[in-house]
Short mmCIF file of C-alpha atoms and ligand atoms in Angstrom, two decimals:
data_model
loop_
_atom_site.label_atom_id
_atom_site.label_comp_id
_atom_site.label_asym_id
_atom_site.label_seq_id
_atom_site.Cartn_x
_atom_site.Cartn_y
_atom_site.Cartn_z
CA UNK U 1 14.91 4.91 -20.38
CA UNK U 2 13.40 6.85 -23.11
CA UNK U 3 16.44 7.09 -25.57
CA UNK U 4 17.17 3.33 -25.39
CA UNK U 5 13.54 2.11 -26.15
CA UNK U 6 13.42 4.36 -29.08
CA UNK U 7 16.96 2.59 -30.26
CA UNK U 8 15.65 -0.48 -29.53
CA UNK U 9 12.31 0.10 -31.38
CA UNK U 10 14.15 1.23 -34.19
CA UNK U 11 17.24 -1.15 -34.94
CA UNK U 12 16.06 -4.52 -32.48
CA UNK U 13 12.75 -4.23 -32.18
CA UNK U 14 12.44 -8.39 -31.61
CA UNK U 15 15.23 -8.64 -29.75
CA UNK U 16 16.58 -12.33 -28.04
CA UNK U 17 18.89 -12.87 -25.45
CA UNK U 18 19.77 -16.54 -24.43
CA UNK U 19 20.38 -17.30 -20.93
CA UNK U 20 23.55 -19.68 -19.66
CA UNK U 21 20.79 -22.38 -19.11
CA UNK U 22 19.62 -21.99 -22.56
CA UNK U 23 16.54 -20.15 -21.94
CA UNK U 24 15.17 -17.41 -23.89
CA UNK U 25 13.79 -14.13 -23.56
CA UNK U 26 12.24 -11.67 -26.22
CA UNK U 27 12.07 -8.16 -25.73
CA UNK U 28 9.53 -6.37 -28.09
CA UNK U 29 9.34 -2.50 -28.24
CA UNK U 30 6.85 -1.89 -31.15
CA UNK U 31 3.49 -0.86 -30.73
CA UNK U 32 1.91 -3.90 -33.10
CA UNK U 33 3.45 -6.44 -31.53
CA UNK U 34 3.19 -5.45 -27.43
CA UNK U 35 -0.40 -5.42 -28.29
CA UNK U 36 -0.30 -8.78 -30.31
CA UNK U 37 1.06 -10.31 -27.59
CA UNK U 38 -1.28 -9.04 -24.98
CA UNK U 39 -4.17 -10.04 -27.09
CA UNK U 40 -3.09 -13.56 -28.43
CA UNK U 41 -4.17 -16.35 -26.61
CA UNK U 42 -0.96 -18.56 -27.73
CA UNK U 43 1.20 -16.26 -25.25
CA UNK U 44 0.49 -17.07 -21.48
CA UNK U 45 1.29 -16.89 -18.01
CA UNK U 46 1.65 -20.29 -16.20
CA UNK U 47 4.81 -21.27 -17.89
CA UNK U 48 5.12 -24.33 -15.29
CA UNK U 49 2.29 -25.98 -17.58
CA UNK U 50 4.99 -25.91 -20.40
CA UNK U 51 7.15 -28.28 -18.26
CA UNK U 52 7.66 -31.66 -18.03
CA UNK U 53 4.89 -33.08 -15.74
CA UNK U 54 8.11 -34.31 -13.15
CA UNK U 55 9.89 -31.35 -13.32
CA UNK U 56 6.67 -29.26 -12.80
CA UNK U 57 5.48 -31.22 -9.68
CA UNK U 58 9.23 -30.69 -8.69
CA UNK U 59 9.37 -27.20 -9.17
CA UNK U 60 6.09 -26.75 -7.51
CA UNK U 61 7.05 -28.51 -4.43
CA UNK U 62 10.26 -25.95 -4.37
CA UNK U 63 8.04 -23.07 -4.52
CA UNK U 64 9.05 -20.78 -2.18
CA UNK U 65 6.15 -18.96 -0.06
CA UNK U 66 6.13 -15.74 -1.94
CA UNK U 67 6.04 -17.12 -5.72
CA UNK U 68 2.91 -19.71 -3.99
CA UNK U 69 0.91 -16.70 -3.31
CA UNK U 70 1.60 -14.74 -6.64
CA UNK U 71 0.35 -18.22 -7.77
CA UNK U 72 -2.73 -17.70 -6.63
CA UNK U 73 -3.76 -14.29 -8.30
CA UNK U 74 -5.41 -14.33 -11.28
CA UNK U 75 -2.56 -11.87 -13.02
CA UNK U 76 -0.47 -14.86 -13.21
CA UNK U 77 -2.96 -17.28 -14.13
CA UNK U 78 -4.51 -18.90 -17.76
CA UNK U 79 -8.43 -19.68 -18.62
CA UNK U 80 -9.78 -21.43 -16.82
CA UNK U 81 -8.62 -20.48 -13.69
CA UNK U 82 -8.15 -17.27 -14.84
CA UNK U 83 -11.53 -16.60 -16.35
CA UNK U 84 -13.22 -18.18 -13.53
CA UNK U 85 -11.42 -15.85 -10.51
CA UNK U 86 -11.75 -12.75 -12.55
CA UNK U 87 -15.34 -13.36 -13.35
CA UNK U 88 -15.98 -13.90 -9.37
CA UNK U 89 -14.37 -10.28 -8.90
CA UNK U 90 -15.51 -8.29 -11.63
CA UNK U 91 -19.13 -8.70 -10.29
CA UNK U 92 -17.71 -6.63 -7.03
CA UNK U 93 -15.77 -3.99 -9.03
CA UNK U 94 -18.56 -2.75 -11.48
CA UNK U 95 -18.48 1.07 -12.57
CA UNK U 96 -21.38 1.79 -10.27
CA UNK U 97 -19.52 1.01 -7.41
CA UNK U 98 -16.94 3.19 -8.90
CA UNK U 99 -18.68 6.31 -9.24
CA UNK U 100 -20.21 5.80 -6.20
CA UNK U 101 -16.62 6.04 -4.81
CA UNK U 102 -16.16 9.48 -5.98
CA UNK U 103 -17.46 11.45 -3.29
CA UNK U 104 -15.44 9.52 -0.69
CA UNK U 105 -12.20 10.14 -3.22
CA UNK U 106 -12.64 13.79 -3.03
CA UNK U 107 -13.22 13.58 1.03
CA UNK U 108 -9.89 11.55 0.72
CA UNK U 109 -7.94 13.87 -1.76
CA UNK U 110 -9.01 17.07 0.47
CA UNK U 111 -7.82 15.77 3.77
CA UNK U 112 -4.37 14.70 2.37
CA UNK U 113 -3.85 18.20 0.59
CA UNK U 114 -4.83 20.29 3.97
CA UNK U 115 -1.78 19.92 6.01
CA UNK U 116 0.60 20.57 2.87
CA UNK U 117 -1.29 24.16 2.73
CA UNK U 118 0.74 24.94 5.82
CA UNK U 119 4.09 24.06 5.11
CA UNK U 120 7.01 25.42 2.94
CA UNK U 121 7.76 22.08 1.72
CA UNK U 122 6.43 18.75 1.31
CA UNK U 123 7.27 15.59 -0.18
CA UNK U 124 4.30 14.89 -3.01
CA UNK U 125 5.23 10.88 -3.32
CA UNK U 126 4.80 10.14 0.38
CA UNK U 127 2.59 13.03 1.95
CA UNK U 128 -0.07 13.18 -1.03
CA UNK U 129 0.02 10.09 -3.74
CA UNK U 130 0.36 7.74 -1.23
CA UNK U 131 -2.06 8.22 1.57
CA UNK U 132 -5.13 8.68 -1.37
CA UNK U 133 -5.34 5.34 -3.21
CA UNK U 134 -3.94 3.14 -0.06
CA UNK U 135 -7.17 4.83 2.02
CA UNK U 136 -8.98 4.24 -1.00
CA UNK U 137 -8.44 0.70 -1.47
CA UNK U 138 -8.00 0.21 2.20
CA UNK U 139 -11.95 1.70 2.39
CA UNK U 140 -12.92 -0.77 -0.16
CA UNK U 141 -11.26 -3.65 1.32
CA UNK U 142 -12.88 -2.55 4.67
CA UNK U 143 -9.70 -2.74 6.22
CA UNK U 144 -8.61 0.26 8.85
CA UNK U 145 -6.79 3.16 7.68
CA UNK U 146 -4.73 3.35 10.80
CA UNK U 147 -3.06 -0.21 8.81
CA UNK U 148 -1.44 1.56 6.02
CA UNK U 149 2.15 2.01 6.94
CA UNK U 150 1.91 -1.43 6.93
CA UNK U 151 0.70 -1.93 3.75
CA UNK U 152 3.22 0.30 2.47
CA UNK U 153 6.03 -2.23 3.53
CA UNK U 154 4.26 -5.35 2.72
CA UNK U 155 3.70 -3.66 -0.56
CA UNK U 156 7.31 -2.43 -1.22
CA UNK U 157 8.51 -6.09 -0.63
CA UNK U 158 5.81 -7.57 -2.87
CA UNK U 159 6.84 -5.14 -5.80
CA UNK U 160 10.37 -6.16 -5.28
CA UNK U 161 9.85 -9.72 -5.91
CA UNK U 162 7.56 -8.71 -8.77
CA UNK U 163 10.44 -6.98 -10.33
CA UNK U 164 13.44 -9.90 -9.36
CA UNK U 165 14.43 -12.79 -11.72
CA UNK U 166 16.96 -14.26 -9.48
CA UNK U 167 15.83 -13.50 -5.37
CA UNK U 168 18.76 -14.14 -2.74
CA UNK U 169 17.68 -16.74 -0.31
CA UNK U 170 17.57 -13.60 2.44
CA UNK U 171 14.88 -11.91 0.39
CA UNK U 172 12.92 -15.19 0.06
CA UNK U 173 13.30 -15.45 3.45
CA UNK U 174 11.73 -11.84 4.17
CA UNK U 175 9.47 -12.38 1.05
CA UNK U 176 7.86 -15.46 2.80
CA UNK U 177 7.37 -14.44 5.74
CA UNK U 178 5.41 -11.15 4.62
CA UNK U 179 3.71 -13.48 2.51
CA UNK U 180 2.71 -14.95 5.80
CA UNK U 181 1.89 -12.02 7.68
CA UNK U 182 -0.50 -10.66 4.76
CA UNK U 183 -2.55 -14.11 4.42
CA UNK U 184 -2.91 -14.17 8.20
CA UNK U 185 -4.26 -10.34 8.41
CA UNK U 186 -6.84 -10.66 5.31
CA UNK U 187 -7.62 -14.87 6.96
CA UNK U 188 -8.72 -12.87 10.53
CA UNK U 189 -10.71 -10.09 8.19
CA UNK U 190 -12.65 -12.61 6.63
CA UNK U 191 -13.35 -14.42 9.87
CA UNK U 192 -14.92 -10.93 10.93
CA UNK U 193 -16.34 -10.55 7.61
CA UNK U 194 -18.52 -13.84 8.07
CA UNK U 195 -19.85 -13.06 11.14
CA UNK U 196 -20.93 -9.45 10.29
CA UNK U 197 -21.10 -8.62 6.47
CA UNK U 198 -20.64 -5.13 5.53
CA UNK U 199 -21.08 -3.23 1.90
CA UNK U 200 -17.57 -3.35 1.11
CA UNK U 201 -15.48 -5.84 -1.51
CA UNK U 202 -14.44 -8.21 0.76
CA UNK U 203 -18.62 -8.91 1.45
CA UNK U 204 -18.94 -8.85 -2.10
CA UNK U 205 -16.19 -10.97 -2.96
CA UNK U 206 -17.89 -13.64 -0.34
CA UNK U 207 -21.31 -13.51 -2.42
CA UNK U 208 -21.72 -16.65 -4.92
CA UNK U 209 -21.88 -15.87 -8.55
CA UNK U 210 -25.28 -16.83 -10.20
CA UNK U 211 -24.20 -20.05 -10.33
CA UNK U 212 -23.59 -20.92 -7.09
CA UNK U 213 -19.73 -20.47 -7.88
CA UNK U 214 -17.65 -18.68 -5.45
CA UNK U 215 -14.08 -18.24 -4.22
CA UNK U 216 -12.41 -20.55 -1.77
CA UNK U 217 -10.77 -18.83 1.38
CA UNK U 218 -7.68 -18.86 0.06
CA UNK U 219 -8.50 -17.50 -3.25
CA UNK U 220 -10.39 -14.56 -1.95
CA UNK U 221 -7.03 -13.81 0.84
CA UNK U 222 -5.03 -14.14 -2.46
CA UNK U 223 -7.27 -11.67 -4.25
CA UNK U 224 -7.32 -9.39 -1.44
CA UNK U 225 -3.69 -8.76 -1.42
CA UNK U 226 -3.54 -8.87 -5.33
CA UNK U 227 -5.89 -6.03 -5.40
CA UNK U 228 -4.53 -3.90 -2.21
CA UNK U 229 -1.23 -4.36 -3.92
CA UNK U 230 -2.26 -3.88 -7.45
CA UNK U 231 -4.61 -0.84 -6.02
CA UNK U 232 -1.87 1.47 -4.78
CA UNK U 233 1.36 0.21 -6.07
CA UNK U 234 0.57 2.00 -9.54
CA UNK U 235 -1.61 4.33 -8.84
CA UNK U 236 0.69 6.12 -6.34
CA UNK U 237 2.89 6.32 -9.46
CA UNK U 238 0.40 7.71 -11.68
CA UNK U 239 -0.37 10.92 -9.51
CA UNK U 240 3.21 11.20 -8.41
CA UNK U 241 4.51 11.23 -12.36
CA UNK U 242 1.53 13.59 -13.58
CA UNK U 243 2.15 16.13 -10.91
CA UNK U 244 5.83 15.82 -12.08
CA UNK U 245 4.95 16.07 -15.84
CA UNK U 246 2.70 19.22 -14.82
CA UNK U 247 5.44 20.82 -12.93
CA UNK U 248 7.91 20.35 -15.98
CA UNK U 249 5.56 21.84 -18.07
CA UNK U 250 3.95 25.16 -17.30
CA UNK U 251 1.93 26.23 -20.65
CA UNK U 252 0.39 22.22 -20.22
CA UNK U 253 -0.32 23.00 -16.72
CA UNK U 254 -2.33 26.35 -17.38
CA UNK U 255 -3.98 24.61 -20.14
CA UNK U 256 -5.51 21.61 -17.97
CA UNK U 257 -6.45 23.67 -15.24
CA UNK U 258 -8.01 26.53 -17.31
CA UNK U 259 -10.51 23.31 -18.83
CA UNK U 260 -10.90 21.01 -16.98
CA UNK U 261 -13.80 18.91 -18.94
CA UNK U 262 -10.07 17.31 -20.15
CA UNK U 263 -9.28 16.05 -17.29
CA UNK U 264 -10.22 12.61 -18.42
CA UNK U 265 -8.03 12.59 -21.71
CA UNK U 266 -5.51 14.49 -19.63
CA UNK U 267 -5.00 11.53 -17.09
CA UNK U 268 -4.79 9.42 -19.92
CA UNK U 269 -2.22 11.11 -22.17
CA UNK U 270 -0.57 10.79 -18.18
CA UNK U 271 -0.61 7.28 -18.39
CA UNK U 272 0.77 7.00 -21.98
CA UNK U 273 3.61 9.34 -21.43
CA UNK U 274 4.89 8.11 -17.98
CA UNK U 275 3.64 4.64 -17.84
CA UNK U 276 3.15 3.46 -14.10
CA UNK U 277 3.80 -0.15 -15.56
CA UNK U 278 6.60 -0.25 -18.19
CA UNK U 279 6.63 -3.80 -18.34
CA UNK U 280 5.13 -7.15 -18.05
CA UNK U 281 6.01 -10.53 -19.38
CA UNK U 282 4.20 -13.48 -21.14
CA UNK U 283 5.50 -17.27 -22.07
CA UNK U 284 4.96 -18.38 -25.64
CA UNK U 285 2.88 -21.81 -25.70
CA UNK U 286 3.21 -22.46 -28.98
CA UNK U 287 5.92 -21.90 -31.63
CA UNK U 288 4.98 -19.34 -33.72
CA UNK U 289 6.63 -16.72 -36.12
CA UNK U 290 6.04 -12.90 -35.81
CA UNK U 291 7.40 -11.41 -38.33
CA UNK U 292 11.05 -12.48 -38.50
CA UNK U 293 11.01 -13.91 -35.42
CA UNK U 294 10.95 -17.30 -34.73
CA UNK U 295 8.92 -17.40 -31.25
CA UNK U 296 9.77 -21.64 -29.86
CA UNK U 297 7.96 -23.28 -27.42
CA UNK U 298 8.61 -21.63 -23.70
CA UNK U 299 10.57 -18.80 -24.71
CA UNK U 300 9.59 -15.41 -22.47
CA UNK U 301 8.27 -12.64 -24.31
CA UNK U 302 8.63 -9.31 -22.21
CA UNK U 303 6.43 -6.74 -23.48
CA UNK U 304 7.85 -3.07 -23.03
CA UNK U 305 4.48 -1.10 -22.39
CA UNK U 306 6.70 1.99 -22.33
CA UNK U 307 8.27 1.72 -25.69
CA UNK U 308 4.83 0.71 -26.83
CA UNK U 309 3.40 3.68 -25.52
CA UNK U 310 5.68 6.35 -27.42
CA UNK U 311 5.96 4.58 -30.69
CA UNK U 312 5.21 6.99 -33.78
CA UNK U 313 3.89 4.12 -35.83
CA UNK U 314 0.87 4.31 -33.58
CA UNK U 315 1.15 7.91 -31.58
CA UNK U 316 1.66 11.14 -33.77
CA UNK U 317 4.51 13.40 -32.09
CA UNK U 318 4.57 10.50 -29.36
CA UNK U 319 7.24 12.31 -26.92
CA UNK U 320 4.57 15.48 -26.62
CA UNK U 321 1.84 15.90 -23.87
CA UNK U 322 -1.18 16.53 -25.56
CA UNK U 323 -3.40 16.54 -23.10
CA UNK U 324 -6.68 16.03 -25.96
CA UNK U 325 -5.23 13.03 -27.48
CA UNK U 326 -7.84 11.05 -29.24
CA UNK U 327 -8.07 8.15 -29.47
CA UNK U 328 -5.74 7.37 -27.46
CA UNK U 329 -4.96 3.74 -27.13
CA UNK U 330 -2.22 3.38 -25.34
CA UNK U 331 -1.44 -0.38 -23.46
CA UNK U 332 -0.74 1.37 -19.92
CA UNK U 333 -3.22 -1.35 -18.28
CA UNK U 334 -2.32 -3.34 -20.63
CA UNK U 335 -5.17 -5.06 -23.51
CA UNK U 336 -6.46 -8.68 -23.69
CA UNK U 337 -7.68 -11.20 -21.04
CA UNK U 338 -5.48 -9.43 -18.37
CA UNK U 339 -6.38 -5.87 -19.39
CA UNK U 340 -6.47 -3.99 -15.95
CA UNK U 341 -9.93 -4.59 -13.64
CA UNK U 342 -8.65 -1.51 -12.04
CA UNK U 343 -8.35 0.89 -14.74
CA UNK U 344 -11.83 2.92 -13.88
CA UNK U 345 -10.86 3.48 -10.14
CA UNK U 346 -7.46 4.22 -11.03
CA UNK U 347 -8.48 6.83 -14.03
CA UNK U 348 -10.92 8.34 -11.15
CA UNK U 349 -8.42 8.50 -8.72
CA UNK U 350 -5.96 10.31 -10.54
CA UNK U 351 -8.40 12.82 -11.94
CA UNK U 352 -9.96 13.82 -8.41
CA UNK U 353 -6.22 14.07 -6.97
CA UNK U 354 -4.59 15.97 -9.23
CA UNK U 355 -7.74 18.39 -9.41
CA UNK U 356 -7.56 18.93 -6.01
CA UNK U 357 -4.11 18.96 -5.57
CA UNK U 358 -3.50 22.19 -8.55
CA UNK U 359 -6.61 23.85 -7.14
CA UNK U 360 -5.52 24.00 -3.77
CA UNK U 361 -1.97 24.58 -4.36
CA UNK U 362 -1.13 26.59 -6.96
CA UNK U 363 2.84 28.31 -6.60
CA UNK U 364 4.35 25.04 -6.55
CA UNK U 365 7.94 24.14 -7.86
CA UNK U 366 10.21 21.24 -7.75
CA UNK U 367 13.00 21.52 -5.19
CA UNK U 368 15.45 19.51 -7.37
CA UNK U 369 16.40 19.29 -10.72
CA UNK U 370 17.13 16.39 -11.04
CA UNK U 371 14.39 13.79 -10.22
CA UNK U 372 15.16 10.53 -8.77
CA UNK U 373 13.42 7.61 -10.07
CA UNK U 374 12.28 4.57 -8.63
CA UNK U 375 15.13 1.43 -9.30
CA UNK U 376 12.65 -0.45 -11.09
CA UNK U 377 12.41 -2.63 -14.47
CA UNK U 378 8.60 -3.13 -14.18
CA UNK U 379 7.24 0.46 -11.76
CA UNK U 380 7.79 3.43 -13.31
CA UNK U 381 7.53 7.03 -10.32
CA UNK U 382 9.52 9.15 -8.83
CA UNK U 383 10.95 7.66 -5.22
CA UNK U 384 10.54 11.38 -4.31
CA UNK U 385 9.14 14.54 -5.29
CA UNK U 386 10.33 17.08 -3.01
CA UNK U 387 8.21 20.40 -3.56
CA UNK U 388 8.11 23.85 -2.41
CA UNK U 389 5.11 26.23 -1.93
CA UNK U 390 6.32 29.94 -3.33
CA UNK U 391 5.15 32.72 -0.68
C1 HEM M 1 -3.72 -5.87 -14.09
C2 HEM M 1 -1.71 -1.50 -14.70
C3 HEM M 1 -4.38 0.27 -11.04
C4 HEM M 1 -6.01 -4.18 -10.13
C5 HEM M 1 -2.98 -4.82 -14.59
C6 HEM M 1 -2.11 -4.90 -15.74
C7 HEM M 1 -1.54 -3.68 -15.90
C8 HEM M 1 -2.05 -2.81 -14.86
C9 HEM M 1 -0.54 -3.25 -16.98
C10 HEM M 1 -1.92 -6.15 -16.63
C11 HEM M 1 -0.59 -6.79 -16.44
C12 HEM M 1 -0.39 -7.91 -17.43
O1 HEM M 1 -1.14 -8.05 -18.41
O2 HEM M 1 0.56 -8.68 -17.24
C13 HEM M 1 -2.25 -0.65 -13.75
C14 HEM M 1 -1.95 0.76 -13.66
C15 HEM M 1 -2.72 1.26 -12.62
C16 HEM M 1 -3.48 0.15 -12.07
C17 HEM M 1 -0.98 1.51 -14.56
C18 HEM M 1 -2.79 2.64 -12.06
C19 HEM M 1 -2.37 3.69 -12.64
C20 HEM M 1 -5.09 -0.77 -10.50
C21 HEM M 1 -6.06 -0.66 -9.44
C22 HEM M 1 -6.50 -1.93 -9.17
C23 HEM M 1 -5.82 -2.83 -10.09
C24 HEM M 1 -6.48 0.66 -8.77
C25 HEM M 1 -7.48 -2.43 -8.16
C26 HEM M 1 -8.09 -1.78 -7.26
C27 HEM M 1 -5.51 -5.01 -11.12
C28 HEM M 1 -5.79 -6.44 -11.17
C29 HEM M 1 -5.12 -6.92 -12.31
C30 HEM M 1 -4.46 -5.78 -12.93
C31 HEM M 1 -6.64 -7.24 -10.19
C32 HEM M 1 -5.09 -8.37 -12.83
C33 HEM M 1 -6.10 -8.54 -13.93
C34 HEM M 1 -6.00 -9.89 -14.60
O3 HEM M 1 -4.98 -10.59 -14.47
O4 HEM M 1 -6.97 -10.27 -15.25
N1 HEM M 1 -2.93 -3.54 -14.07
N2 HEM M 1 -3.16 -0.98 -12.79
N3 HEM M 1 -4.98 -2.09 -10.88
N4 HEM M 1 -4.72 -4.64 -12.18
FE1 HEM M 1 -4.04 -2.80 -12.54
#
């Protein structure tokens, strides 16, 4: 998609489309004003608030199940709802607790890579950066491991609906009732939970704030899925599109794994060049100009994180790995009020995995040439990466 962000960024860097209803929707590829965006208050996410208040009660009582639960997460919600339910988790997801998660990654990462030591071929996507962050988040959740094909589909369907403007009534069918199955799984958790608290972030999650605040049921089963989709979703496509980058490129390979105190610039020169998320979306409250665009009330502004990402006004040589970049701000969690709570474990994640992964295998090569990727507007991995181990 490379090529036509760079056009866009060039020649229609503000660019508008109106819809047959007369909506509107902004797509903005420059570095200055993706981050503008992020960071400015006047662009939010409950667009229903911009309504009429009879067409919003309407549209709320239309709802179907899936878009009720999204709803609920704090990604799609404003201050103060938003400030209040991010607050309540942040206090569970603190960098100590991160750290602390490090040996249990590297347990994780080892066990995954074993059984690929034995074979002649191996899928990377679904036998190594998948099974590490679901068993990670499913470990923090407190959930069982044994549950994570599950998660895998629940997750798949979540992402889809993440990704669709316009859903067919089958797939709000199917999206409902997985929206069902989820809130019923994490409701029985928590019923566990109650009765014996353990030191995971469900227990956490439970704990009032210091004053007295905490989340209702449904918020924390809302959270809960949020974060077990959020947790893996991304991160799967992090490892899978660094191992991919580091297969492509053999002097960058030899280079990280010769010094590996950049490892942690590494992952993030990762993130900037192959963005997990290439996209997200806010709704303008206010009218407002930016530049030569005039921004009205309502209008959708979709923020390419991608195009962002690999624009020169910000990034010099943006389409090279350079695995010291520094700084490096790139917006692949994004920046403002929504800026990813996730980031740390993710970072930590990808650096143990891909660590292990080069040190235990080391004559690897991509079966294919071509590499197919994920049919995605928002997720940005490979659906596959079929390797093979050189004897
Ligand atoms: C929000 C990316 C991993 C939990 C976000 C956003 C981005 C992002 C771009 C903001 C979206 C927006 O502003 O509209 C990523 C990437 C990851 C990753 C690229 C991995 C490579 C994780 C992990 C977790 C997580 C591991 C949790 C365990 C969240 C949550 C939010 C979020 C809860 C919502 C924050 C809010 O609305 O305030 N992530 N994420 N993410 N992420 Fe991540």
């Amino acid at each position: 998609p490379y090529g036509t962000l760079e056009e866009m960024r060039l020649h229609r860097p503000r660019y508008l489309q109106t819809h047959e209803n007369g909506a509107r929707s902004w797509f903005f590829t420059t570095y200055e004003d993706v981050s503008f965006v992020l960071k400015d208050a006047r662009f939010i996410k409950e667009w229903r608030t911009l309504l009429p208040e009879d067409e919003r009660l309407a549209n709320e009582q239309r709802e179907p199940a899936i878009f009720q639960l999204f709803q609920k997460w704090m990604l799609f919600r404003d201050p103060p709802a938003h400030t209040r339910l991010r607050g309540l988790v942040n206090k569970a997801f603190t960098p100590r607790m991160i750290e602390s998660l490090r040996p249990r990654i590297e347990a994780i990462a080892q066990s995954a890579v074993a059984p690929l030591r034995e074979k002649d071929r191996f899928d990377c996507v679904a036998e190594y950066a998948f099974p590490i962050p679901v068993a990670v988040i499913a470990e923090m959740l407190g959930v069982p491991t044994e549950d994570r094909e599950l998660f895998r589909e629940w997750s798949k369907v979540l992402a889809l609906f993440i990704d669709l403007s316009d859903a067919s009534e089958e797939e709000l069918v199917r999206g409902g009732a997985v929206a069902h199955d989820m809130m019923n799984y994490f409701y029985d958790l928590l019923k566990t939970r109650r009765s014996v608290p353990r030191d995971d972030l469900m227990s956490a999650m439970l704990a009032a704030d210091e004053r007295g605040d905490r989340l209702s049921e449904a918020e924390l089963v809302a959270t809960c899925i949020l974060i077990l989709f959020a947790g893996h979703e991304t991160t799967v496509n992090l490892i899978s599109n660094a191992v991919y980058l580091l297969l492509k490129n053999p002097d960058v390979r030899q280079d990280l794994l010769q010094n590996k105190m950049i490892f942690p610039t590494a992952v993030d020169e990762f993130l900037r060049v192959e963005s997990p998320v290439q996209l997200t979306s806010r709704f303008a409250a206010k009218e407002l100009w930016i530049k030569d665009a005039q921004i009205l009330r309502g209008d959708e502004v979709n923020v390419s994180l991608a195009a962002a990402n690999r624009d020169p006004a910000q990034f010099d040589n943006p389409d090279a790995i350079d695995l010291r970049r520094s700084p490096n701000r790139h917006l692949a969690f994004a920046s403002g009020a929504h800026f990813c709570i996730g980031a740390p474990l993710a970072r930590a994640e990808a650096e143990i995995a891909l660590r292990v992964f080069f040190e235990e295998l080391n004559e690897l090569e991509c079966v294919n040439k071509k590499i197919c990727w994920r049919d995605s507007a928002v997720f940005r991995g490979p659906r596959a990466l079929p390797l093979a181990i050189r004897r």
